[in-house]
Amino acid sequence: MWKPLLYVALLAALLCAGGAHAQTKKELVQKVLTLQQPGIEAIAQQLTEQPVAQMMQRAGMALQQMPADKRDALARDIQADAKKYADDAVPLVRDRAVKLAPTTIGPMLEEKFSDDELKQLIAILESPVNRRYQQLGGDFQRALTEKLIADTRDVVEPKVLAFEQSLARRLGVAPRAATSPRPAGSGAGGSKPSAAPAKPAASGTAPRQ
């Protein structure tokens, strides 16, 4: 007498499993996107800050031509403007990137990866070792950058200065006098007009910390 009930239960389980299977891949893709959200946000931040960073670099060159008393005050004003831009624009672009990811990256993940591959990818992204590696990405980058600048400054700095002086002549302004080598990116009075304070972002597809 229990057989009909058993058959009904098995049929219901199979139907539920079938419905769940139809959503499995989308759920896996969504999980990948969630794990990769910090990387998506980092891309948006870099994209938003890039034009200002380029303008700040040009401003730093122009500041070299100004008297020191005006230069420092102007550099602070420029930095304040850059920070205001970043505070206003970065969150907007970052949030939009997160909303666009499911309709841009999502279909590509569904097409290019099988269910099993998505599961393997999630396992890698969720691995404590991988997370620790991603968290140390900023330290790795800083260590390499500092050493690279120190090891190449004597070779690269004269080339940068020659280009800067050539550009100044083409623009019709007095070229900056040669000075002792300085760290790359330094601005007037040793201060660097910075594009905006960037929040740490994991590399590659760096995740929300």
PDB file of C-alpha atoms in Angstrom:
ATOM      1  CA  MET A   1       0.000   0.000   0.000  1.00  0.00           C
ATOM      2  CA  TRP A   2       2.973   2.273   0.389  1.00  0.00           C
ATOM      3  CA  LYS A   3       4.171   1.808  -3.199  1.00  0.00           C
ATOM      4  CA  PRO A   4       1.920   4.466  -4.812  1.00  0.00           C
ATOM      5  CA  LEU A   5       3.021   6.980  -2.213  1.00  0.00           C
ATOM      6  CA  LEU A   6       6.637   6.038  -2.826  1.00  0.00           C
ATOM      7  CA  TYR A   7       6.213   6.518  -6.569  1.00  0.00           C
ATOM      8  CA  VAL A   8       4.601   9.923  -6.034  1.00  0.00           C
ATOM      9  CA  ALA A   9       7.432  10.978  -3.733  1.00  0.00           C
ATOM     10  CA  LEU A  10      10.055   9.833  -6.224  1.00  0.00           C
ATOM     11  CA  LEU A  11       8.281  11.604  -9.087  1.00  0.00           C
ATOM     12  CA  ALA A  12       8.062  14.825  -7.083  1.00  0.00           C
ATOM     13  CA  ALA A  13      11.746  14.578  -6.215  1.00  0.00           C
ATOM     14  CA  LEU A  14      12.666  14.075  -9.861  1.00  0.00           C
ATOM     15  CA  LEU A  15      10.545  17.042 -10.945  1.00  0.00           C
ATOM     16  CA  CYS A  16      12.124  19.246  -8.291  1.00  0.00           C
ATOM     17  CA  ALA A  17      15.576  18.064  -9.283  1.00  0.00           C
ATOM     18  CA  GLY A  18      14.817  18.828 -12.914  1.00  0.00           C
ATOM     19  CA  GLY A  19      13.660  22.348 -12.057  1.00  0.00           C
ATOM     20  CA  ALA A  20      16.714  22.905  -9.894  1.00  0.00           C
ATOM     21  CA  HIS A  21      19.000  21.618 -12.646  1.00  0.00           C
ATOM     22  CA  ALA A  22      17.552  24.122 -15.117  1.00  0.00           C
ATOM     23  CA  GLN A  23      18.704  26.941 -12.804  1.00  0.00           C
ATOM     24  CA  THR A  24      21.972  25.382 -11.739  1.00  0.00           C
ATOM     25  CA  LYS A  25      24.176  26.960 -14.366  1.00  0.00           C
ATOM     26  CA  LYS A  26      22.754  30.452 -13.854  1.00  0.00           C
ATOM     27  CA  GLU A  27      23.233  30.066 -10.117  1.00  0.00           C
ATOM     28  CA  LEU A  28      26.821  28.947 -10.632  1.00  0.00           C
ATOM     29  CA  VAL A  29      27.477  31.901 -12.929  1.00  0.00           C
ATOM     30  CA  GLN A  30      25.955  34.294 -10.398  1.00  0.00           C
ATOM     31  CA  LYS A  31      28.188  32.865  -7.685  1.00  0.00           C
ATOM     32  CA  VAL A  32      31.265  33.387  -9.863  1.00  0.00           C
ATOM     33  CA  LEU A  33      30.204  36.988 -10.484  1.00  0.00           C
ATOM     34  CA  THR A  34      29.687  37.536  -6.769  1.00  0.00           C
ATOM     35  CA  LEU A  35      33.120  36.155  -5.963  1.00  0.00           C
ATOM     36  CA  GLN A  36      34.627  38.311  -8.709  1.00  0.00           C
ATOM     37  CA  GLN A  37      32.766  41.498  -7.756  1.00  0.00           C
ATOM     38  CA  PRO A  38      35.850  43.150  -6.216  1.00  0.00           C
ATOM     39  CA  GLY A  39      37.707  42.646  -9.499  1.00  0.00           C
ATOM     40  CA  ILE A  40      34.799  44.117 -11.449  1.00  0.00           C
ATOM     41  CA  GLU A  41      34.768  47.108  -9.113  1.00  0.00           C
ATOM     42  CA  ALA A  42      38.526  47.517  -9.516  1.00  0.00           C
ATOM     43  CA  ILE A  43      38.167  47.654 -13.313  1.00  0.00           C
ATOM     44  CA  ALA A  44      35.484  50.337 -12.979  1.00  0.00           C
ATOM     45  CA  GLN A  45      37.622  52.365 -10.587  1.00  0.00           C
ATOM     46  CA  GLN A  46      40.670  52.186 -12.832  1.00  0.00           C
ATOM     47  CA  LEU A  47      38.609  53.180 -15.863  1.00  0.00           C
ATOM     48  CA  THR A  48      37.125  56.164 -14.016  1.00  0.00           C
ATOM     49  CA  GLU A  49      40.405  57.410 -12.548  1.00  0.00           C
ATOM     50  CA  GLN A  50      42.527  56.944 -15.672  1.00  0.00           C
ATOM     51  CA  PRO A  51      41.675  60.234 -17.454  1.00  0.00           C
ATOM     52  CA  VAL A  52      42.221  62.241 -14.265  1.00  0.00           C
ATOM     53  CA  ALA A  53      45.517  60.462 -13.609  1.00  0.00           C
ATOM     54  CA  GLN A  54      46.700  61.466 -17.077  1.00  0.00           C
ATOM     55  CA  MET A  55      45.648  65.066 -16.493  1.00  0.00           C
ATOM     56  CA  MET A  56      47.365  65.073 -13.106  1.00  0.00           C
ATOM     57  CA  GLN A  57      50.569  63.900 -14.729  1.00  0.00           C
ATOM     58  CA  ARG A  58      50.432  66.772 -17.203  1.00  0.00           C
ATOM     59  CA  ALA A  59      49.582  69.167 -14.378  1.00  0.00           C
ATOM     60  CA  GLY A  60      52.644  67.988 -12.465  1.00  0.00           C
ATOM     61  CA  MET A  61      54.833  68.911 -15.419  1.00  0.00           C
ATOM     62  CA  ALA A  62      53.192  72.329 -15.718  1.00  0.00           C
ATOM     63  CA  LEU A  63      53.627  72.967 -12.002  1.00  0.00           C
ATOM     64  CA  GLN A  64      57.391  72.625 -12.407  1.00  0.00           C
ATOM     65  CA  GLN A  65      57.371  75.880 -14.358  1.00  0.00           C
ATOM     66  CA  MET A  66      55.669  77.875 -11.592  1.00  0.00           C
ATOM     67  CA  PRO A  67      57.198  79.744  -8.649  1.00  0.00           C
ATOM     68  CA  ALA A  68      57.390  77.571  -5.531  1.00  0.00           C
ATOM     69  CA  ASP A  69      55.093  79.808  -3.458  1.00  0.00           C
ATOM     70  CA  LYS A  70      52.237  79.438  -5.944  1.00  0.00           C
ATOM     71  CA  ARG A  71      53.090  75.884  -6.961  1.00  0.00           C
ATOM     72  CA  ASP A  72      52.412  74.202  -3.620  1.00  0.00           C
ATOM     73  CA  ALA A  73      49.057  75.936  -3.082  1.00  0.00           C
ATOM     74  CA  LEU A  74      47.946  75.141  -6.623  1.00  0.00           C
ATOM     75  CA  ALA A  75      49.028  71.512  -6.250  1.00  0.00           C
ATOM     76  CA  ARG A  76      46.834  71.197  -3.134  1.00  0.00           C
ATOM     77  CA  ASP A  77      43.868  72.699  -4.978  1.00  0.00           C
ATOM     78  CA  ILE A  78      44.336  70.314  -7.903  1.00  0.00           C
ATOM     79  CA  GLN A  79      44.552  67.353  -5.544  1.00  0.00           C
ATOM     80  CA  ALA A  80      41.321  68.460  -3.853  1.00  0.00           C
ATOM     81  CA  ASP A  81      39.563  68.706  -7.229  1.00  0.00           C
ATOM     82  CA  ALA A  82      40.810  65.247  -8.207  1.00  0.00           C
ATOM     83  CA  LYS A  83      39.610  63.768  -4.920  1.00  0.00           C
ATOM     84  CA  LYS A  84      36.166  65.353  -5.344  1.00  0.00           C
ATOM     85  CA  TYR A  85      35.925  63.901  -8.854  1.00  0.00           C
ATOM     86  CA  ALA A  86      36.873  60.446  -7.596  1.00  0.00           C
ATOM     87  CA  ASP A  87      34.461  60.630  -4.654  1.00  0.00           C
ATOM     88  CA  ASP A  88      31.612  61.587  -7.001  1.00  0.00           C
ATOM     89  CA  ALA A  89      32.340  59.477 -10.089  1.00  0.00           C
ATOM     90  CA  VAL A  90      33.956  56.258  -8.881  1.00  0.00           C
ATOM     91  CA  PRO A  91      30.979  54.957  -6.840  1.00  0.00           C
ATOM     92  CA  LEU A  92      28.595  55.629  -9.746  1.00  0.00           C
ATOM     93  CA  VAL A  93      30.698  53.772 -12.313  1.00  0.00           C
ATOM     94  CA  ARG A  94      31.531  50.984  -9.867  1.00  0.00           C
ATOM     95  CA  ASP A  95      27.875  50.311  -9.044  1.00  0.00           C
ATOM     96  CA  ARG A  96      26.937  50.394 -12.709  1.00  0.00           C
ATOM     97  CA  ALA A  97      29.676  47.890 -13.549  1.00  0.00           C
ATOM     98  CA  VAL A  98      28.347  45.454 -10.943  1.00  0.00           C
ATOM     99  CA  LYS A  99      24.832  45.770 -12.413  1.00  0.00           C
ATOM    100  CA  LEU A 100      26.068  45.245 -15.985  1.00  0.00           C
ATOM    101  CA  ALA A 101      28.198  42.194 -15.180  1.00  0.00           C
ATOM    102  CA  PRO A 102      25.332  39.628 -15.237  1.00  0.00           C
ATOM    103  CA  THR A 103      24.264  40.684 -18.744  1.00  0.00           C
ATOM    104  CA  THR A 104      27.790  41.035 -20.168  1.00  0.00           C
ATOM    105  CA  ILE A 105      30.135  38.621 -18.400  1.00  0.00           C
ATOM    106  CA  GLY A 106      27.329  36.262 -17.340  1.00  0.00           C
ATOM    107  CA  PRO A 107      26.345  35.016 -20.841  1.00  0.00           C
ATOM    108  CA  MET A 108      30.010  34.483 -21.712  1.00  0.00           C
ATOM    109  CA  LEU A 109      30.536  32.350 -18.611  1.00  0.00           C
ATOM    110  CA  GLU A 110      27.445  30.315 -19.469  1.00  0.00           C
ATOM    111  CA  GLU A 111      28.618  29.774 -23.033  1.00  0.00           C
ATOM    112  CA  LYS A 112      32.299  29.093 -22.433  1.00  0.00           C
ATOM    113  CA  PHE A 113      32.155  26.981 -19.251  1.00  0.00           C
ATOM    114  CA  SER A 114      30.376  23.759 -18.419  1.00  0.00           C
ATOM    115  CA  ASP A 115      28.652  23.226 -15.090  1.00  0.00           C
ATOM    116  CA  ASP A 116      31.589  21.165 -13.851  1.00  0.00           C
ATOM    117  CA  GLU A 117      34.088  23.820 -14.927  1.00  0.00           C
ATOM    118  CA  LEU A 118      32.088  26.521 -13.149  1.00  0.00           C
ATOM    119  CA  LYS A 119      32.099  24.405  -9.990  1.00  0.00           C
ATOM    120  CA  GLN A 120      35.864  23.985 -10.267  1.00  0.00           C
ATOM    121  CA  LEU A 121      36.259  27.729 -10.815  1.00  0.00           C
ATOM    122  CA  ILE A 122      34.172  28.497  -7.738  1.00  0.00           C
ATOM    123  CA  ALA A 123      36.235  26.051  -5.693  1.00  0.00           C
ATOM    124  CA  ILE A 124      39.411  27.853  -6.782  1.00  0.00           C
ATOM    125  CA  LEU A 125      37.988  31.302  -6.049  1.00  0.00           C
ATOM    126  CA  GLU A 126      36.737  30.198  -2.635  1.00  0.00           C
ATOM    127  CA  SER A 127      39.998  28.492  -1.731  1.00  0.00           C
ATOM    128  CA  PRO A 128      41.570  30.045   1.400  1.00  0.00           C
ATOM    129  CA  VAL A 129      44.953  29.880  -0.325  1.00  0.00           C
ATOM    130  CA  ASN A 130      43.660  31.806  -3.336  1.00  0.00           C
ATOM    131  CA  ARG A 131      41.978  34.390  -1.107  1.00  0.00           C
ATOM    132  CA  ARG A 132      45.164  34.940   0.845  1.00  0.00           C
ATOM    133  CA  TYR A 133      47.108  35.235  -2.408  1.00  0.00           C
ATOM    134  CA  GLN A 134      44.658  37.835  -3.714  1.00  0.00           C
ATOM    135  CA  GLN A 135      44.818  39.790  -0.450  1.00  0.00           C
ATOM    136  CA  LEU A 136      48.596  39.934  -0.770  1.00  0.00           C
ATOM    137  CA  GLY A 137      48.390  41.138  -4.366  1.00  0.00           C
ATOM    138  CA  GLY A 138      48.828  44.774  -3.326  1.00  0.00           C
ATOM    139  CA  ASP A 139      51.904  43.932  -1.246  1.00  0.00           C
ATOM    140  CA  PHE A 140      53.410  41.978  -4.137  1.00  0.00           C
ATOM    141  CA  GLN A 141      52.806  44.877  -6.513  1.00  0.00           C
ATOM    142  CA  ARG A 142      54.261  47.473  -4.130  1.00  0.00           C
ATOM    143  CA  ALA A 143      57.362  45.383  -3.440  1.00  0.00           C
ATOM    144  CA  LEU A 144      58.034  44.817  -7.136  1.00  0.00           C
ATOM    145  CA  THR A 145      57.289  48.456  -8.070  1.00  0.00           C
ATOM    146  CA  GLU A 146      59.587  49.906  -5.413  1.00  0.00           C
ATOM    147  CA  LYS A 147      62.457  47.622  -6.380  1.00  0.00           C
ATOM    148  CA  LEU A 148      61.862  48.160 -10.106  1.00  0.00           C
ATOM    149  CA  ILE A 149      61.941  51.958  -9.698  1.00  0.00           C
ATOM    150  CA  ALA A 150      65.104  51.775  -7.608  1.00  0.00           C
ATOM    151  CA  ASP A 151      66.867  49.495 -10.101  1.00  0.00           C
ATOM    152  CA  THR A 152      65.880  51.400 -13.254  1.00  0.00           C
ATOM    153  CA  ARG A 153      65.785  55.019 -12.046  1.00  0.00           C
ATOM    154  CA  ASP A 154      69.310  55.881 -13.218  1.00  0.00           C
ATOM    155  CA  VAL A 155      68.521  54.624 -16.723  1.00  0.00           C
ATOM    156  CA  VAL A 156      64.919  55.794 -17.084  1.00  0.00           C
ATOM    157  CA  GLU A 157      65.044  59.149 -15.278  1.00  0.00           C
ATOM    158  CA  PRO A 158      67.302  60.885 -17.857  1.00  0.00           C
ATOM    159  CA  LYS A 159      65.010  59.663 -20.633  1.00  0.00           C
ATOM    160  CA  VAL A 160      61.935  60.962 -18.825  1.00  0.00           C
ATOM    161  CA  LEU A 161      63.649  64.306 -18.241  1.00  0.00           C
ATOM    162  CA  ALA A 162      64.724  64.543 -21.894  1.00  0.00           C
ATOM    163  CA  PHE A 163      61.160  63.854 -23.033  1.00  0.00           C
ATOM    164  CA  GLU A 164      59.777  66.347 -20.517  1.00  0.00           C
ATOM    165  CA  GLN A 165      62.153  69.066 -21.727  1.00  0.00           C
ATOM    166  CA  SER A 166      61.370  68.277 -25.365  1.00  0.00           C
ATOM    167  CA  LEU A 167      57.657  68.509 -24.639  1.00  0.00           C
ATOM    168  CA  ALA A 168      58.143  71.799 -22.789  1.00  0.00           C
ATOM    169  CA  ARG A 169      59.998  73.275 -25.778  1.00  0.00           C
ATOM    170  CA  ARG A 170      57.261  72.161 -28.147  1.00  0.00           C
ATOM    171  CA  LEU A 171      54.673  73.787 -25.883  1.00  0.00           C
ATOM    172  CA  GLY A 172      56.698  76.988 -25.747  1.00  0.00           C
ATOM    173  CA  VAL A 173      57.465  76.902 -22.043  1.00  0.00           C
ATOM    174  CA  ALA A 174      60.823  76.944 -20.329  1.00  0.00           C
ATOM    175  CA  PRO A 175      62.165  73.407 -19.850  1.00  0.00           C
ATOM    176  CA  ARG A 176      62.748  72.285 -16.283  1.00  0.00           C
ATOM    177  CA  ALA A 177      66.342  72.487 -15.149  1.00  0.00           C
ATOM    178  CA  ALA A 178      68.109  69.163 -14.717  1.00  0.00           C
ATOM    179  CA  THR A 179      68.041  67.890 -11.154  1.00  0.00           C
ATOM    180  CA  SER A 180      69.173  64.834  -9.313  1.00  0.00           C
ATOM    181  CA  PRO A 181      67.073  61.752 -10.007  1.00  0.00           C
ATOM    182  CA  ARG A 182      63.743  61.759  -8.224  1.00  0.00           C
ATOM    183  CA  PRO A 183      61.163  59.010  -7.731  1.00  0.00           C
ATOM    184  CA  ALA A 184      58.903  58.491 -10.700  1.00  0.00           C
ATOM    185  CA  GLY A 185      55.696  60.479 -10.497  1.00  0.00           C
ATOM    186  CA  SER A 186      56.914  63.106  -8.029  1.00  0.00           C
ATOM    187  CA  GLY A 187      55.462  66.529  -8.552  1.00  0.00           C
ATOM    188  CA  ALA A 188      56.194  70.061  -7.464  1.00  0.00           C
ATOM    189  CA  GLY A 189      58.132  70.504  -4.277  1.00  0.00           C
ATOM    190  CA  GLY A 190      58.505  66.751  -3.957  1.00  0.00           C
ATOM    191  CA  SER A 191      54.748  66.294  -3.634  1.00  0.00           C
ATOM    192  CA  LYS A 192      52.843  64.197  -6.112  1.00  0.00           C
ATOM    193  CA  PRO A 193      49.456  65.382  -7.364  1.00  0.00           C
ATOM    194  CA  SER A 194      47.561  62.188  -6.982  1.00  0.00           C
ATOM    195  CA  ALA A 195      44.513  61.282  -9.042  1.00  0.00           C
ATOM    196  CA  ALA A 196      42.462  60.094  -6.103  1.00  0.00           C
ATOM    197  CA  PRO A 197      42.676  57.760  -3.177  1.00  0.00           C
ATOM    198  CA  ALA A 198      42.077  54.328  -4.640  1.00  0.00           C
ATOM    199  CA  LYS A 199      40.505  51.591  -2.615  1.00  0.00           C
ATOM    200  CA  PRO A 200      42.439  48.351  -2.530  1.00  0.00           C
ATOM    201  CA  ALA A 201      41.362  46.055  -5.248  1.00  0.00           C
ATOM    202  CA  ALA A 202      42.370  42.603  -5.938  1.00  0.00           C
ATOM    203  CA  SER A 203      44.273  41.987  -9.051  1.00  0.00           C
ATOM    204  CA  GLY A 204      43.257  40.166 -12.110  1.00  0.00           C
ATOM    205  CA  THR A 205      39.699  39.877 -11.234  1.00  0.00           C
ATOM    206  CA  ALA A 206      40.090  41.078  -7.796  1.00  0.00           C
ATOM    207  CA  PRO A 207      37.336  40.578  -5.356  1.00  0.00           C
ATOM    208  CA  ARG A 208      35.485  42.584  -2.758  1.00  0.00           C
ATOM    209  CA  GLN A 209      37.578  42.429   0.405  1.00  0.00           C
TER     210      GLN A 209
END
